[in-house]
Amino acid sequence: MSDREPGIIKEFRELYEYVRLMGEHINQIHTRLDKIDRNINEVSSSHRNAIMENTAEIKEMKENMVNKYELDDFIEKMKASVAETLPLLPLLADKRPPVSEVTEDVYEE
């Protein structure tokens, strides 16, 4: 039995070294997985925050759109209520008077 002891001790040392290396490898994998998990959480949190901000902006835009429609409706009602008392306003884009209203001396200098 004493002849086998050095061989058994060597095998146990090899087995111990193998288990130790496996433990280190498992720890490295665990560290990498933790880092990946943190990165995923950061990205997820960032996306969640962006979604919340976008939701708030969309809500505000919808409120503004409703207010614009209400304002447009109010303006149309105001125009209708004073349409009988005020003359029609010319379009701003058409600033030139019709040709029939222009006299020749306007163009002469």
CSV table of N, CA and C in Angstrom, one decimal:
chain,number,residue,atom,x,y,z
A,1,MET,N,0.8,-1.2,0.0
A,1,MET,CA,0.0,0.0,0.0
A,1,MET,C,0.9,1.3,0.0
A,2,SER,N,2.0,1.1,0.6
A,2,SER,CA,2.9,2.3,0.7
A,2,SER,C,3.4,2.6,-0.7
A,3,ASP,N,3.5,1.7,-1.6
A,3,ASP,CA,3.9,2.0,-3.0
A,3,ASP,C,2.9,2.8,-3.8
A,4,ARG,N,1.6,2.6,-3.4
A,4,ARG,CA,0.5,3.3,-4.1
A,4,ARG,C,0.3,4.7,-3.6
A,5,GLU,N,0.7,5.0,-2.4
A,5,GLU,CA,0.5,6.3,-1.8
A,5,GLU,C,1.0,7.5,-2.6
A,6,PRO,N,2.2,7.4,-3.1
A,6,PRO,CA,2.7,8.6,-3.9
A,6,PRO,C,1.9,8.7,-5.1
A,7,GLY,N,1.4,7.6,-5.8
A,7,GLY,CA,0.6,7.7,-7.0
A,7,GLY,C,-0.8,8.3,-6.7
A,8,ILE,N,-1.3,7.9,-5.5
A,8,ILE,CA,-2.7,8.4,-5.1
A,8,ILE,C,-2.6,9.8,-4.8
A,9,ILE,N,-1.5,10.2,-4.1
A,9,ILE,CA,-1.3,11.6,-3.7
A,9,ILE,C,-1.2,12.5,-5.0
A,10,LYS,N,-0.4,12.0,-6.0
A,10,LYS,CA,-0.3,12.7,-7.2
A,10,LYS,C,-1.6,12.8,-7.9
A,11,GLU,N,-2.4,11.7,-8.0
A,11,GLU,CA,-3.7,11.8,-8.6
A,11,GLU,C,-4.6,12.8,-7.9
A,12,PHE,N,-4.6,12.8,-6.5
A,12,PHE,CA,-5.4,13.7,-5.8
A,12,PHE,C,-5.0,15.2,-6.1
A,13,ARG,N,-3.7,15.4,-6.2
A,13,ARG,CA,-3.2,16.7,-6.5
A,13,ARG,C,-3.7,17.2,-7.9
A,14,GLU,N,-3.6,16.2,-8.8
A,14,GLU,CA,-4.1,16.6,-10.2
A,14,GLU,C,-5.6,16.8,-10.2
A,15,LEU,N,-6.3,16.0,-9.4
A,15,LEU,CA,-7.7,16.2,-9.3
A,15,LEU,C,-8.0,17.5,-8.6
A,16,TYR,N,-7.3,17.8,-7.6
A,16,TYR,CA,-7.5,19.1,-6.9
A,16,TYR,C,-7.2,20.3,-7.8
A,17,GLU,N,-6.1,20.2,-8.6
A,17,GLU,CA,-5.8,21.3,-9.5
A,17,GLU,C,-6.8,21.4,-10.6
A,18,TYR,N,-7.4,20.3,-11.1
A,18,TYR,CA,-8.4,20.3,-12.1
A,18,TYR,C,-9.7,21.0,-11.5
A,19,VAL,N,-10.1,20.6,-10.3
A,19,VAL,CA,-11.2,21.2,-9.7
A,19,VAL,C,-11.0,22.7,-9.4
A,20,ARG,N,-9.8,23.1,-9.0
A,20,ARG,CA,-9.5,24.5,-8.7
A,20,ARG,C,-9.6,25.3,-10.0
A,21,LEU,N,-9.0,24.8,-11.1
A,21,LEU,CA,-9.1,25.5,-12.4
A,21,LEU,C,-10.6,25.6,-12.9
A,22,MET,N,-11.4,24.5,-12.7
A,22,MET,CA,-12.8,24.6,-13.0
A,22,MET,C,-13.5,25.6,-12.2
A,23,GLY,N,-13.2,25.8,-10.9
A,23,GLY,CA,-13.7,26.8,-10.1
A,23,GLY,C,-13.4,28.2,-10.6
A,24,GLU,N,-12.1,28.4,-10.9
A,24,GLU,CA,-11.8,29.7,-11.5
A,24,GLU,C,-12.5,30.0,-12.8
A,25,HIS,N,-12.6,29.0,-13.6
A,25,HIS,CA,-13.4,29.2,-14.9
A,25,HIS,C,-14.8,29.5,-14.6
A,26,ILE,N,-15.4,28.8,-13.7
A,26,ILE,CA,-16.8,29.1,-13.3
A,26,ILE,C,-17.0,30.5,-12.7
A,27,ASN,N,-16.0,30.9,-11.9
A,27,ASN,CA,-16.0,32.3,-11.4
A,27,ASN,C,-15.9,33.3,-12.5
A,28,GLN,N,-15.1,33.1,-13.5
A,28,GLN,CA,-14.9,34.0,-14.6
A,28,GLN,C,-16.2,34.1,-15.4
A,29,ILE,N,-16.9,32.9,-15.6
A,29,ILE,CA,-18.1,32.9,-16.3
A,29,ILE,C,-19.2,33.7,-15.5
A,30,HIS,N,-19.2,33.5,-14.2
A,30,HIS,CA,-20.2,34.2,-13.4
A,30,HIS,C,-19.9,35.7,-13.4
A,31,THR,N,-18.7,36.1,-13.4
A,31,THR,CA,-18.4,37.5,-13.5
A,31,THR,C,-18.8,38.1,-14.8
A,32,ARG,N,-18.6,37.4,-15.9
A,32,ARG,CA,-19.1,37.9,-17.2
A,32,ARG,C,-20.6,37.9,-17.3
A,33,LEU,N,-21.3,36.9,-16.8
A,33,LEU,CA,-22.7,36.9,-16.8
A,33,LEU,C,-23.3,38.1,-15.9
A,34,ASP,N,-22.6,38.4,-14.8
A,34,ASP,CA,-23.0,39.5,-14.0
A,34,ASP,C,-22.9,40.8,-14.8
A,35,LYS,N,-21.8,41.0,-15.5
A,35,LYS,CA,-21.6,42.2,-16.3
A,35,LYS,C,-22.6,42.3,-17.4
A,36,ILE,N,-22.9,41.2,-18.1
A,36,ILE,CA,-23.9,41.2,-19.1
A,36,ILE,C,-25.3,41.5,-18.5
A,37,ASP,N,-25.6,41.0,-17.4
A,37,ASP,CA,-26.9,41.3,-16.7
A,37,ASP,C,-27.0,42.8,-16.3
A,38,ARG,N,-25.9,43.4,-15.8
A,38,ARG,CA,-25.9,44.8,-15.5
A,38,ARG,C,-26.1,45.6,-16.8
A,39,ASN,N,-25.4,45.2,-17.9
A,39,ASN,CA,-25.6,46.0,-19.2
A,39,ASN,C,-27.0,45.9,-19.7
A,40,ILE,N,-27.6,44.7,-19.6
A,40,ILE,CA,-29.0,44.5,-20.0
A,40,ILE,C,-29.9,45.4,-19.1
A,41,ASN,N,-29.7,45.4,-17.8
A,41,ASN,CA,-30.5,46.2,-17.0
A,41,ASN,C,-30.3,47.7,-17.3
A,42,GLU,N,-29.1,48.1,-17.6
A,42,GLU,CA,-28.9,49.6,-17.9
A,42,GLU,C,-29.6,49.9,-19.2
A,43,VAL,N,-29.5,49.0,-20.2
A,43,VAL,CA,-30.2,49.3,-21.5
A,43,VAL,C,-31.7,49.3,-21.3
A,44,SER,N,-32.2,48.3,-20.5
A,44,SER,CA,-33.6,48.2,-20.3
A,44,SER,C,-34.1,49.4,-19.6
A,45,SER,N,-33.3,49.9,-18.6
A,45,SER,CA,-33.7,51.1,-17.8
A,45,SER,C,-33.7,52.3,-18.8
A,46,SER,N,-32.7,52.4,-19.6
A,46,SER,CA,-32.6,53.5,-20.5
A,46,SER,C,-33.8,53.5,-21.5
A,47,HIS,N,-34.1,52.3,-22.0
A,47,HIS,CA,-35.3,52.2,-22.9
A,47,HIS,C,-36.6,52.6,-22.2
A,48,ARG,N,-36.7,52.1,-21.0
A,48,ARG,CA,-37.9,52.4,-20.2
A,48,ARG,C,-38.1,53.9,-20.0
A,49,ASN,N,-37.0,54.5,-19.6
A,49,ASN,CA,-37.0,56.0,-19.4
A,49,ASN,C,-37.3,56.7,-20.7
A,50,ALA,N,-36.8,56.3,-21.8
A,50,ALA,CA,-37.1,56.9,-23.1
A,50,ALA,C,-38.5,56.7,-23.5
A,51,ILE,N,-39.1,55.5,-23.2
A,51,ILE,CA,-40.5,55.3,-23.5
A,51,ILE,C,-41.4,56.2,-22.7
A,52,MET,N,-41.0,56.3,-21.4
A,52,MET,CA,-41.8,57.2,-20.5
A,52,MET,C,-41.7,58.7,-21.0
A,53,GLU,N,-40.5,59.1,-21.4
A,53,GLU,CA,-40.4,60.5,-22.0
A,53,GLU,C,-41.2,60.6,-23.2
A,54,ASN,N,-41.1,59.6,-24.1
A,54,ASN,CA,-41.9,59.7,-25.4
A,54,ASN,C,-43.4,59.7,-25.1
A,55,THR,N,-43.8,58.9,-24.1
A,55,THR,CA,-45.2,58.8,-23.8
A,55,THR,C,-45.7,60.2,-23.3
A,56,ALA,N,-44.9,60.8,-22.5
A,56,ALA,CA,-45.2,62.2,-22.0
A,56,ALA,C,-45.3,63.2,-23.1
A,57,GLU,N,-44.3,63.1,-24.0
A,57,GLU,CA,-44.3,64.0,-25.1
A,57,GLU,C,-45.5,63.8,-26.1
A,58,ILE,N,-45.9,62.6,-26.3
A,58,ILE,CA,-47.0,62.3,-27.1
A,58,ILE,C,-48.3,62.8,-26.5
A,59,LYS,N,-48.4,62.6,-25.2
A,59,LYS,CA,-49.6,63.1,-24.5
A,59,LYS,C,-49.7,64.6,-24.6
A,60,GLU,N,-48.6,65.3,-24.4
A,60,GLU,CA,-48.6,66.7,-24.5
A,60,GLU,C,-48.9,67.2,-25.9
A,61,MET,N,-48.4,66.5,-26.9
A,61,MET,CA,-48.7,66.8,-28.3
A,61,MET,C,-50.2,66.6,-28.6
A,62,LYS,N,-50.8,65.6,-28.0
A,62,LYS,CA,-52.2,65.3,-28.2
A,62,LYS,C,-53.0,66.4,-27.6
A,63,GLU,N,-52.6,66.9,-26.4
A,63,GLU,CA,-53.3,67.9,-25.7
A,63,GLU,C,-53.2,69.2,-26.5
A,64,ASN,N,-52.0,69.5,-27.1
A,64,ASN,CA,-51.9,70.7,-27.9
A,64,ASN,C,-52.7,70.6,-29.1
A,65,MET,N,-52.8,69.4,-29.7
A,65,MET,CA,-53.6,69.3,-30.9
A,65,MET,C,-55.0,69.5,-30.6
A,66,VAL,N,-55.5,69.0,-29.5
A,66,VAL,CA,-56.9,69.3,-29.1
A,66,VAL,C,-57.1,70.8,-28.9
A,67,ASN,N,-56.2,71.4,-28.3
A,67,ASN,CA,-56.3,72.8,-28.0
A,67,ASN,C,-56.3,73.6,-29.4
A,68,LYS,N,-55.5,73.2,-30.3
A,68,LYS,CA,-55.4,73.8,-31.6
A,68,LYS,C,-56.8,73.7,-32.3
A,69,TYR,N,-57.3,72.5,-32.3
A,69,TYR,CA,-58.6,72.3,-32.9
A,69,TYR,C,-59.7,73.1,-32.2
A,70,GLU,N,-59.6,73.2,-30.9
A,70,GLU,CA,-60.6,74.0,-30.2
A,70,GLU,C,-60.4,75.5,-30.6
A,71,LEU,N,-59.2,75.9,-30.7
A,71,LEU,CA,-58.9,77.3,-31.1
A,71,LEU,C,-59.4,77.6,-32.5
A,72,ASP,N,-59.1,76.6,-33.4
A,72,ASP,CA,-59.6,76.8,-34.8
A,72,ASP,C,-61.1,76.9,-34.8
A,73,ASP,N,-61.8,76.0,-34.1
A,73,ASP,CA,-63.2,76.0,-34.0
A,73,ASP,C,-63.7,77.4,-33.5
A,74,PHE,N,-63.1,77.9,-32.4
A,74,PHE,CA,-63.4,79.2,-31.9
A,74,PHE,C,-63.3,80.3,-32.9
A,75,ILE,N,-62.2,80.3,-33.6
A,75,ILE,CA,-61.9,81.3,-34.6
A,75,ILE,C,-63.0,81.2,-35.7
A,76,GLU,N,-63.3,80.0,-36.2
A,76,GLU,CA,-64.4,79.9,-37.2
A,76,GLU,C,-65.7,80.4,-36.7
A,77,LYS,N,-66.0,80.2,-35.4
A,77,LYS,CA,-67.3,80.7,-34.9
A,77,LYS,C,-67.2,82.2,-34.8
A,78,MET,N,-66.1,82.7,-34.4
A,78,MET,CA,-65.9,84.2,-34.3
A,78,MET,C,-66.1,84.8,-35.7
A,79,LYS,N,-65.5,84.2,-36.7
A,79,LYS,CA,-65.6,84.7,-38.1
A,79,LYS,C,-67.1,84.7,-38.5
A,80,ALA,N,-67.7,83.6,-38.2
A,80,ALA,CA,-69.1,83.5,-38.6
A,80,ALA,C,-70.0,84.5,-37.9
A,81,SER,N,-69.7,84.8,-36.7
A,81,SER,CA,-70.5,85.8,-35.9
A,81,SER,C,-70.3,87.2,-36.4
A,82,VAL,N,-69.2,87.5,-36.9
A,82,VAL,CA,-68.9,88.9,-37.4
A,82,VAL,C,-68.9,89.0,-38.9
A,83,ALA,N,-69.2,87.9,-39.6
A,83,ALA,CA,-69.1,87.9,-41.1
A,83,ALA,C,-70.1,88.9,-41.7
A,84,GLU,N,-71.3,89.1,-41.0
A,84,GLU,CA,-72.3,90.0,-41.6
A,84,GLU,C,-71.9,91.4,-41.4
A,85,THR,N,-71.2,91.8,-40.4
A,85,THR,CA,-70.9,93.2,-40.1
A,85,THR,C,-69.6,93.7,-40.7
A,86,LEU,N,-68.6,92.8,-41.0
A,86,LEU,CA,-67.3,93.2,-41.5
A,86,LEU,C,-67.2,92.8,-43.0
A,87,PRO,N,-66.5,93.6,-43.8
A,87,PRO,CA,-66.3,93.3,-45.2
A,87,PRO,C,-65.3,92.1,-45.2
A,88,LEU,N,-65.3,91.4,-46.3
A,88,LEU,CA,-64.4,90.3,-46.5
A,88,LEU,C,-63.0,90.9,-46.6
A,89,LEU,N,-62.0,90.2,-46.0
A,89,LEU,CA,-60.6,90.6,-46.0
A,89,LEU,C,-60.0,90.0,-47.2
A,90,PRO,N,-59.1,90.7,-48.0
A,90,PRO,CA,-58.5,90.1,-49.1
A,90,PRO,C,-57.4,89.1,-48.6
A,91,LEU,N,-57.1,88.1,-49.4
A,91,LEU,CA,-56.1,87.1,-49.1
A,91,LEU,C,-54.8,87.8,-49.0
A,92,LEU,N,-54.0,87.4,-48.0
A,92,LEU,CA,-52.6,88.0,-47.8
A,92,LEU,C,-51.7,87.6,-49.0
A,93,ALA,N,-51.9,86.5,-49.6
A,93,ALA,CA,-51.0,86.1,-50.6
A,93,ALA,C,-51.3,86.9,-51.9
A,94,ASP,N,-52.5,87.4,-52.1
A,94,ASP,CA,-52.8,88.1,-53.3
A,94,ASP,C,-52.9,89.6,-52.9
A,95,LYS,N,-51.7,90.2,-52.9
A,95,LYS,CA,-51.6,91.6,-52.5
A,95,LYS,C,-51.8,92.6,-53.6
A,96,ARG,N,-51.7,92.1,-54.8
A,96,ARG,CA,-51.8,93.0,-56.0
A,96,ARG,C,-53.3,93.1,-56.3
A,97,PRO,N,-53.7,94.3,-56.6
A,97,PRO,CA,-55.1,94.5,-56.9
A,97,PRO,C,-55.4,93.9,-58.3
A,98,PRO,N,-56.7,93.6,-58.6
A,98,PRO,CA,-57.0,93.1,-59.9
A,98,PRO,C,-56.6,94.1,-61.0
A,99,VAL,N,-56.3,93.6,-62.2
A,99,VAL,CA,-55.9,94.5,-63.3
A,99,VAL,C,-56.9,95.5,-63.6
A,100,SER,N,-58.1,95.2,-63.5
A,100,SER,CA,-59.2,96.1,-63.8
A,100,SER,C,-59.2,97.4,-62.9
A,101,GLU,N,-58.7,97.2,-61.7
A,101,GLU,CA,-58.7,98.4,-60.8
A,101,GLU,C,-57.4,99.2,-60.9
A,102,VAL,N,-56.4,98.8,-61.6
A,102,VAL,CA,-55.1,99.5,-61.7
A,102,VAL,C,-55.2,100.5,-62.8
A,103,THR,N,-54.8,101.8,-62.5
A,103,THR,CA,-54.8,102.8,-63.5
A,103,THR,C,-53.4,102.8,-64.1
A,104,GLU,N,-53.3,103.5,-65.2
A,104,GLU,CA,-52.0,103.5,-65.9
A,104,GLU,C,-50.9,104.3,-65.2
A,105,ASP,N,-51.3,105.3,-64.5
A,105,ASP,CA,-50.3,106.1,-63.8
A,105,ASP,C,-49.6,105.4,-62.6
A,106,VAL,N,-50.2,104.3,-62.1
A,106,VAL,CA,-49.5,103.6,-61.1
A,106,VAL,C,-48.2,103.0,-61.5
A,107,TYR,N,-48.2,102.6,-62.8
A,107,TYR,CA,-46.9,101.9,-63.3
A,107,TYR,C,-46.0,103.0,-63.9
A,108,GLU,N,-46.4,104.2,-64.2
A,108,GLU,CA,-45.6,105.2,-64.7
A,108,GLU,C,-44.8,105.9,-63.7
A,109,GLU,N,-43.5,106.1,-63.9
A,109,GLU,CA,-42.7,106.8,-63.0
A,109,GLU,C,-42.0,107.9,-63.6
